[in-house]
PDB file of C-alpha atoms and ligand atoms in Angstrom:
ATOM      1  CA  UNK A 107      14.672 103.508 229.823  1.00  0.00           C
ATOM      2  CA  UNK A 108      11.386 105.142 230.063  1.00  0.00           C
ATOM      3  CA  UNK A 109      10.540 106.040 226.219  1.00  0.00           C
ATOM      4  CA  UNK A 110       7.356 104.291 225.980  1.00  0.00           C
ATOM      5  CA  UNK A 111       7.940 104.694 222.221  1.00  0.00           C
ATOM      6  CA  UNK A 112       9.493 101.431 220.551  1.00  0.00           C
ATOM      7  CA  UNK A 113      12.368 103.067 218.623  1.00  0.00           C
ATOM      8  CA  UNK A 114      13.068 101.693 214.720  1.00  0.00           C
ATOM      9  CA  UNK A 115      16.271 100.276 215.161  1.00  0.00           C
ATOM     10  CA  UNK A 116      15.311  97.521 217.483  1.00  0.00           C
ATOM     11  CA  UNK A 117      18.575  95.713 217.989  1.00  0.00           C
ATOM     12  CA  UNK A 118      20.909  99.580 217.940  1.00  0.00           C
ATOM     13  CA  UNK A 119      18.436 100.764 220.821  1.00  0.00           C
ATOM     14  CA  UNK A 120      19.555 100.854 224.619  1.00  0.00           C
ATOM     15  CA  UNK A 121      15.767  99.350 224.490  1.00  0.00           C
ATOM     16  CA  UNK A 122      17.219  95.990 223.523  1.00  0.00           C
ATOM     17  CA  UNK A 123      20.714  96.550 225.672  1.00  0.00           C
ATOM     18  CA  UNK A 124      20.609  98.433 228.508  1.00  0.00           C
ATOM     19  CA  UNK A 125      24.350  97.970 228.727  1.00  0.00           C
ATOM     20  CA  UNK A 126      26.858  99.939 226.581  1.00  0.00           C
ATOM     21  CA  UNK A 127      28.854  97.636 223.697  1.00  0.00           C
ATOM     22  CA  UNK A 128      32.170  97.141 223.747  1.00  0.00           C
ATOM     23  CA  UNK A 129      34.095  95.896 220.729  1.00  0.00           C
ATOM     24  CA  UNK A 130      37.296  94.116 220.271  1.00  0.00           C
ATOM     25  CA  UNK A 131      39.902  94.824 218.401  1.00  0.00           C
ATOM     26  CA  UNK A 132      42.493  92.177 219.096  1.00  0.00           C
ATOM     27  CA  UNK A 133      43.638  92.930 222.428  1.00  0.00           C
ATOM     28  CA  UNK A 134      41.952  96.467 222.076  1.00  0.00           C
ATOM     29  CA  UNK A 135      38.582  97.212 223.469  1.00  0.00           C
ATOM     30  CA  UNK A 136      36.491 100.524 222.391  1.00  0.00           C
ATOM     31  CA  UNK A 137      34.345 101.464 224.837  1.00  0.00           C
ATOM     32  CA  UNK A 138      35.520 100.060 227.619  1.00  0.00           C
ATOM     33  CA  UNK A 139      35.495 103.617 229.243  1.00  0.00           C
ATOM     34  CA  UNK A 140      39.162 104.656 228.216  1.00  0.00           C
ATOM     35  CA  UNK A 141      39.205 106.328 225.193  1.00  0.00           C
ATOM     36  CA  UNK A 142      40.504 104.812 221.816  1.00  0.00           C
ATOM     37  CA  UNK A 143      42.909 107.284 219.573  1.00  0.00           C
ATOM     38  CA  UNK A 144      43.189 106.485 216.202  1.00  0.00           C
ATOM     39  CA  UNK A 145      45.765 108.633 214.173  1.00  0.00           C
ATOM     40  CA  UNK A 146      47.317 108.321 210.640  1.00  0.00           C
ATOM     41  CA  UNK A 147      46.908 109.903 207.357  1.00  0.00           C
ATOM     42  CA  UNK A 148      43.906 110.496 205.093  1.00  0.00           C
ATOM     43  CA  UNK A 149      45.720 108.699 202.258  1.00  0.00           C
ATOM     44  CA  UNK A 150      48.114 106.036 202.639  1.00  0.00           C
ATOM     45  CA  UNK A 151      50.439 107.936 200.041  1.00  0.00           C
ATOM     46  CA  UNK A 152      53.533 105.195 200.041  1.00  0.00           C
ATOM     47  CA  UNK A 153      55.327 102.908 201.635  1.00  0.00           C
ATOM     48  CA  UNK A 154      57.951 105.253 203.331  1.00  0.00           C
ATOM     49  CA  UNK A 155      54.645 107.918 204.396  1.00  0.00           C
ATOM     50  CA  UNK A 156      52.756 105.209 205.892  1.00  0.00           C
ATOM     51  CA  UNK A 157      55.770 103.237 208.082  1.00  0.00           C
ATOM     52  CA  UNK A 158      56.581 106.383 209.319  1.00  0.00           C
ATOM     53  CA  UNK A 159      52.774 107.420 210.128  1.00  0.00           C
ATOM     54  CA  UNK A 160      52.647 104.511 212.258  1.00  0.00           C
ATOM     55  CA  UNK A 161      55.953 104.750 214.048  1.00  0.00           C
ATOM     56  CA  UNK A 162      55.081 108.155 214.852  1.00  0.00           C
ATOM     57  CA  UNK A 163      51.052 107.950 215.958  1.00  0.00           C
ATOM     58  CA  UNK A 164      52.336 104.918 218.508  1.00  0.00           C
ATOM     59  CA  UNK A 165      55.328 106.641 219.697  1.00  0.00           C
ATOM     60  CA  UNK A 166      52.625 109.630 220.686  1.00  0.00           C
ATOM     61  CA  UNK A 167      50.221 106.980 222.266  1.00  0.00           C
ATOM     62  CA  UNK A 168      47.840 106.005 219.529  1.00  0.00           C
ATOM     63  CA  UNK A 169      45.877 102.645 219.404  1.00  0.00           C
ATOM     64  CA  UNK A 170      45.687 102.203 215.870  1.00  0.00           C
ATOM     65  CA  UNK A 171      46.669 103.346 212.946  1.00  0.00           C
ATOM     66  CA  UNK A 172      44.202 104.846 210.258  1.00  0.00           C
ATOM     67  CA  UNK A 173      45.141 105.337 205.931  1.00  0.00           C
ATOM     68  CA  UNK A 174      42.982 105.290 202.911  1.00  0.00           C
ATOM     69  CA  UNK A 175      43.826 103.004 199.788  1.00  0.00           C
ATOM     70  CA  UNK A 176      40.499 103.643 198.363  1.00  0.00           C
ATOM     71  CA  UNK A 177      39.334 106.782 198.287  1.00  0.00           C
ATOM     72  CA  UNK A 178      35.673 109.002 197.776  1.00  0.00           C
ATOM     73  CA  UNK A 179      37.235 112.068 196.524  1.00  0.00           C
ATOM     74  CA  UNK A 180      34.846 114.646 195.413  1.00  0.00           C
ATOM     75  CA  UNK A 181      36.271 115.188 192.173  1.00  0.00           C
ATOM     76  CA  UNK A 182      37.319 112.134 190.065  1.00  0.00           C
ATOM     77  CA  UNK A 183      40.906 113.956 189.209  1.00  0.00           C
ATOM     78  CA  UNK A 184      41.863 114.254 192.848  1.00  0.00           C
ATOM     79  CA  UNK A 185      44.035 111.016 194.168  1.00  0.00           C
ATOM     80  CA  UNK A 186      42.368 107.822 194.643  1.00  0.00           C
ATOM     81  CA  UNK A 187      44.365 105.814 196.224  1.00  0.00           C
ATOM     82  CA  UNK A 188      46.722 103.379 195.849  1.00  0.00           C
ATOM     83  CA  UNK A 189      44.472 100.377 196.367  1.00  0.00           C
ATOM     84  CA  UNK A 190      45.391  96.672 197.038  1.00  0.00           C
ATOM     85  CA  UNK A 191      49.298  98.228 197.096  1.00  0.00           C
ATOM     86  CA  UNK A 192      47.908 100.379 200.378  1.00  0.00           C
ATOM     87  CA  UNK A 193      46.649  97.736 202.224  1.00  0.00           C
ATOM     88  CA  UNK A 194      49.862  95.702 201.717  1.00  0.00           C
ATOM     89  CA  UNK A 195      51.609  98.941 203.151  1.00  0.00           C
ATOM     90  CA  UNK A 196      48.965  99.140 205.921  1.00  0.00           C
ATOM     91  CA  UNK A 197      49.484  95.362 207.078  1.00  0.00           C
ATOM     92  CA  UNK A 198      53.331  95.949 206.893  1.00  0.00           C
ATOM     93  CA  UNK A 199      52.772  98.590 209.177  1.00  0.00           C
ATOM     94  CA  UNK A 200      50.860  96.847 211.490  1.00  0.00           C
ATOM     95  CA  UNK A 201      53.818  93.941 211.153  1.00  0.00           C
ATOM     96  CA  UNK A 202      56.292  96.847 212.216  1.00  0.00           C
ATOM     97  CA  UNK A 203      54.181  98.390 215.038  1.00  0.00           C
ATOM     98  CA  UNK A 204      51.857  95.572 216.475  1.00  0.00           C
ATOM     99  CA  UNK A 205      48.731  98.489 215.473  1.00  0.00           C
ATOM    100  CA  UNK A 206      45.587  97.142 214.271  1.00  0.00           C
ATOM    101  CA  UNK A 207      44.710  99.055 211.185  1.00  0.00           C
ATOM    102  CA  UNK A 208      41.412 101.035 209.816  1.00  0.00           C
ATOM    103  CA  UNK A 209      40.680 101.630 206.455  1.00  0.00           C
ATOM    104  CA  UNK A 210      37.500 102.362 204.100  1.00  0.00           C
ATOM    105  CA  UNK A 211      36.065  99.846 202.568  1.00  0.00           C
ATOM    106  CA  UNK A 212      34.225 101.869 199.220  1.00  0.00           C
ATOM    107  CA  UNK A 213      32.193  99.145 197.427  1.00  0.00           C
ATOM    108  CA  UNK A 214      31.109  95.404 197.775  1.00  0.00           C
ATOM    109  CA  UNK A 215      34.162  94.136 195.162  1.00  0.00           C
ATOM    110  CA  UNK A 216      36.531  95.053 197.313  1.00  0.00           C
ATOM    111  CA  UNK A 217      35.426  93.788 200.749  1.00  0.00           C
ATOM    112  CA  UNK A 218      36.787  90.401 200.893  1.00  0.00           C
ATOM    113  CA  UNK A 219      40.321  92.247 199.700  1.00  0.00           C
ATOM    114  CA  UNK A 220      39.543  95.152 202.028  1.00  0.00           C
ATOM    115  CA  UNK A 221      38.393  92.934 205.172  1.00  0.00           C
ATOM    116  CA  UNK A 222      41.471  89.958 204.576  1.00  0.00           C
ATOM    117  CA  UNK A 223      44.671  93.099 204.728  1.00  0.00           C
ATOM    118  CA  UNK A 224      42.450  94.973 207.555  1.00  0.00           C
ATOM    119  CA  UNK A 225      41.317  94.912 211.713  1.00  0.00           C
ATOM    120  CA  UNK A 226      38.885  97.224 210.748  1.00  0.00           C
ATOM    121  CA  UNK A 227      36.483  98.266 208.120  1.00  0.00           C
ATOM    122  CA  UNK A 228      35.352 102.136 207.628  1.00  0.00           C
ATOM    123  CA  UNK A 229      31.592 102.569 205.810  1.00  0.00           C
ATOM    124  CA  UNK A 230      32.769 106.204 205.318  1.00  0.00           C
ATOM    125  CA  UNK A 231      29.845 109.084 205.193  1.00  0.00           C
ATOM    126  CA  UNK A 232      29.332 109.476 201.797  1.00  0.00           C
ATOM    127  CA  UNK A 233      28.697 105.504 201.822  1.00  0.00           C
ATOM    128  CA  UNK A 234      26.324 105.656 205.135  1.00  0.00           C
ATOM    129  CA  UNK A 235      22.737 104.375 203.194  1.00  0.00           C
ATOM    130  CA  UNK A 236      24.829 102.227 201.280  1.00  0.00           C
ATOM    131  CA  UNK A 237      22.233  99.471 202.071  1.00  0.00           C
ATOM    132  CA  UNK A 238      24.305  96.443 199.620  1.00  0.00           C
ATOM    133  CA  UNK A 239      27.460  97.328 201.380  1.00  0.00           C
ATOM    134  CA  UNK A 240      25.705  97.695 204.838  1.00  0.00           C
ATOM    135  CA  UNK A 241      24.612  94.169 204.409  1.00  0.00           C
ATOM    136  CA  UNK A 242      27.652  93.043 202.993  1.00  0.00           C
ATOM    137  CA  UNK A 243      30.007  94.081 205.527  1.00  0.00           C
ATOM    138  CA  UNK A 244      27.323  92.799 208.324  1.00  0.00           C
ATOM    139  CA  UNK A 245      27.698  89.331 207.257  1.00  0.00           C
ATOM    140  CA  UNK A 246      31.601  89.492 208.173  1.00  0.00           C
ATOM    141  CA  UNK A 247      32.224  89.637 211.788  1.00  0.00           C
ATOM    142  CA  UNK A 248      35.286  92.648 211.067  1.00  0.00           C
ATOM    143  CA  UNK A 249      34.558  95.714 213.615  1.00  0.00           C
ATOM    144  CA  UNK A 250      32.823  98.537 211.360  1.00  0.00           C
ATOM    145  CA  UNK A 251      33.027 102.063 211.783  1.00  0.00           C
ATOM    146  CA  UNK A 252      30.456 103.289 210.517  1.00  0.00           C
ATOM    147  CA  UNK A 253      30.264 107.319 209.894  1.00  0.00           C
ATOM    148  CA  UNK A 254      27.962 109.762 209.821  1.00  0.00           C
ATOM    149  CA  UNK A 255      26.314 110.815 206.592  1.00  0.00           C
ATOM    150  CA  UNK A 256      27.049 114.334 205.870  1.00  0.00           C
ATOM    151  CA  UNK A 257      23.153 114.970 205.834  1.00  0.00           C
ATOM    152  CA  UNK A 258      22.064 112.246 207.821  1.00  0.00           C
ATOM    153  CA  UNK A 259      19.515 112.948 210.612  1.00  0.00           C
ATOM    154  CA  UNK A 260      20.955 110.536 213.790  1.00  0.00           C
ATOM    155  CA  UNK A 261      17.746 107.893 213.531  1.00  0.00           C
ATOM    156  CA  UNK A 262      19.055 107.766 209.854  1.00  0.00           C
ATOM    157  CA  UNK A 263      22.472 106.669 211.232  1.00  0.00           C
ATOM    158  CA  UNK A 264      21.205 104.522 213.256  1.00  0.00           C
ATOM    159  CA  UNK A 265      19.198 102.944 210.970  1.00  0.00           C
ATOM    160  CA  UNK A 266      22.165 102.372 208.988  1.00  0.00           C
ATOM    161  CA  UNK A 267      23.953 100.552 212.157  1.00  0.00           C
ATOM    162  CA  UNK A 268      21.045  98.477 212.215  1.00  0.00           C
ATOM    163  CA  UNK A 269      21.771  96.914 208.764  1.00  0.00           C
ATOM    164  CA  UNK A 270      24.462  95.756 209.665  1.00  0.00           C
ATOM    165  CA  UNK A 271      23.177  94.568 212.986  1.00  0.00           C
ATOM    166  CA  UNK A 272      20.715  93.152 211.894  1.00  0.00           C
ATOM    167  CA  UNK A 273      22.685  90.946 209.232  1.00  0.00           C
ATOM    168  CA  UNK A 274      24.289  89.442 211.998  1.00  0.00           C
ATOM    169  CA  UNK A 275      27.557  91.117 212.764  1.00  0.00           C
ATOM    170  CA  UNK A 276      27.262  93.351 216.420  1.00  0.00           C
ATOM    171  CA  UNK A 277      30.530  94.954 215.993  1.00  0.00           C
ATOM    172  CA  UNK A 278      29.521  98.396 214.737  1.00  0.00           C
ATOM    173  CA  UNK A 279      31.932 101.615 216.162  1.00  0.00           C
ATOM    174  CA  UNK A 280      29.699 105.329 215.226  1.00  0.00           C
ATOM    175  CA  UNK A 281      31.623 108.061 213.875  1.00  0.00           C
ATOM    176  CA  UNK A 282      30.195 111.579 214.077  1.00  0.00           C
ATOM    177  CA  UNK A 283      33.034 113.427 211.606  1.00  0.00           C
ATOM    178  CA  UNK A 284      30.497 116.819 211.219  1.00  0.00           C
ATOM    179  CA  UNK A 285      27.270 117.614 209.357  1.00  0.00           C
ATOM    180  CA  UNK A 286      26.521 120.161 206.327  1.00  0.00           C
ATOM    181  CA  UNK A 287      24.910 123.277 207.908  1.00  0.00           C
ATOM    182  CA  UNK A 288      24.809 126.688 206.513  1.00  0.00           C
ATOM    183  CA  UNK A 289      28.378 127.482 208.331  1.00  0.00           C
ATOM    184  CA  UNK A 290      31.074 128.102 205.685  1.00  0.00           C
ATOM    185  CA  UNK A 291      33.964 128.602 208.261  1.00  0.00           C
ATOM    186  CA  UNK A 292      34.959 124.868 208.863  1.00  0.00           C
ATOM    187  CA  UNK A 293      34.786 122.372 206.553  1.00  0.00           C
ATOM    188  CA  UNK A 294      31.347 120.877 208.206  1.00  0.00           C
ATOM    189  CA  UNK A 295      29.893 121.425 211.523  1.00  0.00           C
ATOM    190  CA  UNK A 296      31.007 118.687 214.150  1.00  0.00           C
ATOM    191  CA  UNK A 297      27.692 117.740 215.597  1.00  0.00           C
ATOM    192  CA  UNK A 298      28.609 116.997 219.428  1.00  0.00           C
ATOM    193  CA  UNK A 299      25.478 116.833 220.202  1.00  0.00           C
ATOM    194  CA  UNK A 300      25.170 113.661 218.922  1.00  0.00           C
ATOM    195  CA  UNK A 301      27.093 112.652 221.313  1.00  0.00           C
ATOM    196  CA  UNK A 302      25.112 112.054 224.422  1.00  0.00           C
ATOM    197  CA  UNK A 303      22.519 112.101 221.977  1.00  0.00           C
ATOM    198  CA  UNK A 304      23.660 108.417 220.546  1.00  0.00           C
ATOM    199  CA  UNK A 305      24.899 107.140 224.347  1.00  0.00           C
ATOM    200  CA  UNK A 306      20.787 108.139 225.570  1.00  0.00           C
ATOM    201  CA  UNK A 307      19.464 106.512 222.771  1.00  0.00           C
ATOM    202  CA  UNK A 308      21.870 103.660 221.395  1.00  0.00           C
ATOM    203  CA  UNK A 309      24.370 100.893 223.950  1.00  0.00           C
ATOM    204  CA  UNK A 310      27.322 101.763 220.664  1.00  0.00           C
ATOM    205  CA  UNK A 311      30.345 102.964 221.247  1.00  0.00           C
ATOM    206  CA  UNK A 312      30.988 106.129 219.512  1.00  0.00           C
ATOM    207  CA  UNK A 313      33.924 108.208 218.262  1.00  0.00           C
ATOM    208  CA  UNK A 314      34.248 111.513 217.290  1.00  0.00           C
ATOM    209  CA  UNK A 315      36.532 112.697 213.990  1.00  0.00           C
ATOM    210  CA  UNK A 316      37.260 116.511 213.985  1.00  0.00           C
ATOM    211  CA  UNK A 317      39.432 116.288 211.471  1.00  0.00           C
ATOM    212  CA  UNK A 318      36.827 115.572 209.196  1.00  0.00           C
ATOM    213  CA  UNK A 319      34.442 117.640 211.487  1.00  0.00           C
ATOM    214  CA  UNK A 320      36.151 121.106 211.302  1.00  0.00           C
ATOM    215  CA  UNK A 321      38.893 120.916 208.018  1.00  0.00           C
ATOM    216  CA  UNK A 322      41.129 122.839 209.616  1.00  0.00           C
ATOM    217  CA  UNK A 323      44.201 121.397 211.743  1.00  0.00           C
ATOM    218  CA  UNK A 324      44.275 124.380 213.891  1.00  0.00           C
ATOM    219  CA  UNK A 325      40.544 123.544 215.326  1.00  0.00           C
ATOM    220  CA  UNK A 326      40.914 120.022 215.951  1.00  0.00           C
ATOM    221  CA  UNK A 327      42.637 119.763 219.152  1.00  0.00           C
ATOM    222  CA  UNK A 328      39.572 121.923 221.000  1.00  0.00           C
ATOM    223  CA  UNK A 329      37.150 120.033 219.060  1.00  0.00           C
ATOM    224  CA  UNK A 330      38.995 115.982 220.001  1.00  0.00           C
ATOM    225  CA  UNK A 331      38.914 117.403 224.021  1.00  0.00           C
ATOM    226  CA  UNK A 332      35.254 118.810 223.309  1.00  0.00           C
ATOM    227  CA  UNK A 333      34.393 115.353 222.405  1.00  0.00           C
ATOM    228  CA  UNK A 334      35.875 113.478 224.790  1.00  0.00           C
ATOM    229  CA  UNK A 335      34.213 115.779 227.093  1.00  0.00           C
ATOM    230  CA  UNK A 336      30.888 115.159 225.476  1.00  0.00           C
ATOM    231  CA  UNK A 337      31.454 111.317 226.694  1.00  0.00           C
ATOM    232  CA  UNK A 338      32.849 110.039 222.681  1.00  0.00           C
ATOM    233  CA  UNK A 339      34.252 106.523 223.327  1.00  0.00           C
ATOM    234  CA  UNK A 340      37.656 107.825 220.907  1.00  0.00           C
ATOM    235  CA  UNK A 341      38.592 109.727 218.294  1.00  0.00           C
ATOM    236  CA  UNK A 342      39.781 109.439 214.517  1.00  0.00           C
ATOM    237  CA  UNK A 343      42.265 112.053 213.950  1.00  0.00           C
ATOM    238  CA  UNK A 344      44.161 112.642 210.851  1.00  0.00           C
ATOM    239  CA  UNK A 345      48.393 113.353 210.968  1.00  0.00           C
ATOM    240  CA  UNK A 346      50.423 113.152 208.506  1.00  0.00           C
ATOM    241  CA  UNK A 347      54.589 113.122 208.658  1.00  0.00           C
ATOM    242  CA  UNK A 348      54.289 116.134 206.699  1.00  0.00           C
ATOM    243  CA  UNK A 349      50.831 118.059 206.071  1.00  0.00           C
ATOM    244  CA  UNK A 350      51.792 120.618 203.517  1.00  0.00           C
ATOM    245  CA  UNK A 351      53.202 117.719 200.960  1.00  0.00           C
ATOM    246  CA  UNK A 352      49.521 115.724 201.607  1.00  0.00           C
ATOM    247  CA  UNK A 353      47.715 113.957 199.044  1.00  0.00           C
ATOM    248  CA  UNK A 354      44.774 114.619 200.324  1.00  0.00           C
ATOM    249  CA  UNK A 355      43.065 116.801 203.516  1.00  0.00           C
ATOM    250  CA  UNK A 356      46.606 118.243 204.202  1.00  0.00           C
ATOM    251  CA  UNK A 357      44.762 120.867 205.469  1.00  0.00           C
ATOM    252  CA  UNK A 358      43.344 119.112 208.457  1.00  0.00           C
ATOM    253  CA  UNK A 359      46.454 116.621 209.477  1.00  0.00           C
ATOM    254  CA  UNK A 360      48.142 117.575 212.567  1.00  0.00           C
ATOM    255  CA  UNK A 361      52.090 117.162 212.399  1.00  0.00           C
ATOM    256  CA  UNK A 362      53.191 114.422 214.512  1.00  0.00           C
ATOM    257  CA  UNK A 363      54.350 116.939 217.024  1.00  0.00           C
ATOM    258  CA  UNK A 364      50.715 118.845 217.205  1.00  0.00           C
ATOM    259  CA  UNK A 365      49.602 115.155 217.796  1.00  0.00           C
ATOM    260  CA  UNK A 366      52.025 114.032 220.160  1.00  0.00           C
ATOM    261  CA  UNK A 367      50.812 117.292 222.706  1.00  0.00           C
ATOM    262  CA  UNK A 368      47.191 116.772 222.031  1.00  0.00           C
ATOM    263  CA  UNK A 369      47.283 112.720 222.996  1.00  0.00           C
ATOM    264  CA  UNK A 370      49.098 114.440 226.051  1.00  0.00           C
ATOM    265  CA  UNK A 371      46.255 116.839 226.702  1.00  0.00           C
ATOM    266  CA  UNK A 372      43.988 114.182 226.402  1.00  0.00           C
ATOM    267  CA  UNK A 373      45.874 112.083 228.795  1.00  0.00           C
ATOM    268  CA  UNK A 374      44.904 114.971 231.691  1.00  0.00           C
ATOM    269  CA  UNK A 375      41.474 115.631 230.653  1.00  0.00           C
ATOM    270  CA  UNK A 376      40.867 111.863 231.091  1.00  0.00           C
ATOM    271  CA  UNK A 377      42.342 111.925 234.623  1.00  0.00           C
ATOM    272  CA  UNK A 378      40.383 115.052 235.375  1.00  0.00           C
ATOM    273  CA  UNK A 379      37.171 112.900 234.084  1.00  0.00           C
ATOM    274  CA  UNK A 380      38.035 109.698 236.546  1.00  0.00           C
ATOM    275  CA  UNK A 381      39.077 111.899 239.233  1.00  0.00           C
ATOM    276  CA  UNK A 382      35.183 113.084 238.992  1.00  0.00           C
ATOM    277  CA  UNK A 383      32.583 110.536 240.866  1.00  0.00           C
ATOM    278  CA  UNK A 384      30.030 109.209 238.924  1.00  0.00           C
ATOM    279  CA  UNK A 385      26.740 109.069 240.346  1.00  0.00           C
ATOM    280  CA  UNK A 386      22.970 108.458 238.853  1.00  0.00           C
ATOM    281  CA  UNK A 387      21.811 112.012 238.483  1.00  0.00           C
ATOM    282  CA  UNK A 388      17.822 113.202 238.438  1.00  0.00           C
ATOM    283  CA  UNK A 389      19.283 114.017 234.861  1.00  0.00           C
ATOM    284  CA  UNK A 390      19.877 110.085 234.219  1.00  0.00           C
ATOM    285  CA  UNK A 391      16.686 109.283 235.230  1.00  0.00           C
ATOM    286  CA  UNK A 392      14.593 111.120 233.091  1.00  0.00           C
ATOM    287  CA  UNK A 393      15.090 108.923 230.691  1.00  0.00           C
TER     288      UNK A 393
HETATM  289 MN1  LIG B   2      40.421 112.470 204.897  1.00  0.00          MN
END
């Protein structure tokens, strides 16, 4: 890289690691070039709503299943989750569909609860500078994603990665899931840019939520192949069995059937992508 600039987060920069991270997820690997779908619902809601989440996201072609038990809701009347009873639904899912499972993890007294159910943790955005629960969850060695704060600059994010690099656990997974601008047409504004952005500057993988990202369902299929596009390592999509009766961001859940067609448009953008050669361009090189 030719920055002659040292950037801040030594051990996130492609500075330190010229070659792009891969993590694991049991036999799983994000970033290994194919990209990594993971679908469920915002909220796991009950047992019945999340079994059926996960039959359907795997029958479509999705890695691994996602569901709240712990929730940030803006308002402290909305649904909250049904904590430690969720997870136990989550893991029974995984038991019925061999999916690894993502959840948020919301505080430090829940993370050895959170992290012994889970495959995955979620730092989710409003938690990004979280710096106790950074640390916390970097001294397990459970893959993090870790999103993007809804006002965080990207050195800011990857500042935050660096916590919990830096306390000793390299699994960290970005999530760009949209930024507060001025727009008031979509829930936030998915920033793609960050994107290459993160892949010039950082060896992470990175995934790309427009469920979060846009708020509307109708929007995210465009905006999941506009990140893929844009070189995301996966996505985090939200579908629910049925989005009207939702919990929570009903709104933004695609219907298992919206879901299954997207995974299948992603299927022939991805062969249009490898059906491309790759070659250094001037572009590459100027660093
Ligand atoms: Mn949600």
């Amino acid at each position: 890289m030719s920055q002659a600039k040292t950037l801040p987060y030594r051990l996130a920069s492609r500075q330190s690691r010229v070659e792009s991270t891969v993590v694991r997820v049991g036999s799983h690997a994000i970033g290994d070039g194919e990209p990594t779908v993971i679908a469920g619902p915002c909220s796991v809601e009950s047992r019945e709503q999340i079994l059926e989440s996960a039959v359907q996201v795997q029958q479509a072609g999705a890695h691994m299943l996602r569901g709240g038990a712990f929730k940030p809701r803006s308002s402290p009347y909305a649904f909250q989750g049904l904590g430690e009873t969720g997870l136990r639904y989550l893991a029974e899912a995984r038991e019925q569909t061999g999916l690894p499972v993502v959840t948020e993890v919301m505080d430090i007294e829940h993370l050895p609860m959170v992290a012994h159910y889970v495959d995955v943790l979620q730092i989710g955005a409003r938690n990004m500078q979280n710096y106790p629960l950074l640390k916390a969850v970097g001294q397990t060695t459970k893959p993090v994603i870790l999103k993007r704060g809804l006002s965080a600059t990207i050195e800011e994010w990857l500042l935050a990665a660096e916590y919990i690099l830096s306390a000793g656990n390299p699994n960290v997974i970005l999530c760009e899931r949209g930024i507060r601008t001025f727009e008031t047409a979509t829930r936030n504004t998915l920033d793609l840019n960050a994107v290459p952005v993160v892949k010039h500057l950082s060896h992470l993988p990175i995934l790309v939520d427009p469920s979060h990202g846009t708020g509307v369902a109708r929007y995210v299929p465009a905006m999941s192949l506009a990140g893929l596009a844009a070189g995301a390592d996966g996505l985090l999509l939200e579908v629910h069995p049925n989005p009207e009766k939702a919990l929570s961001d009903g709104a933004q859940s695609l219907t298992p059937e919206e879901f299954r067609l997207l995974m299948r448009r992603v299927q022939t953008l991805m062969q249009a992508e490898s059906a491309a050669v790759f070659a250094p361009t001037p572009m590459a090189l100027r660093g």
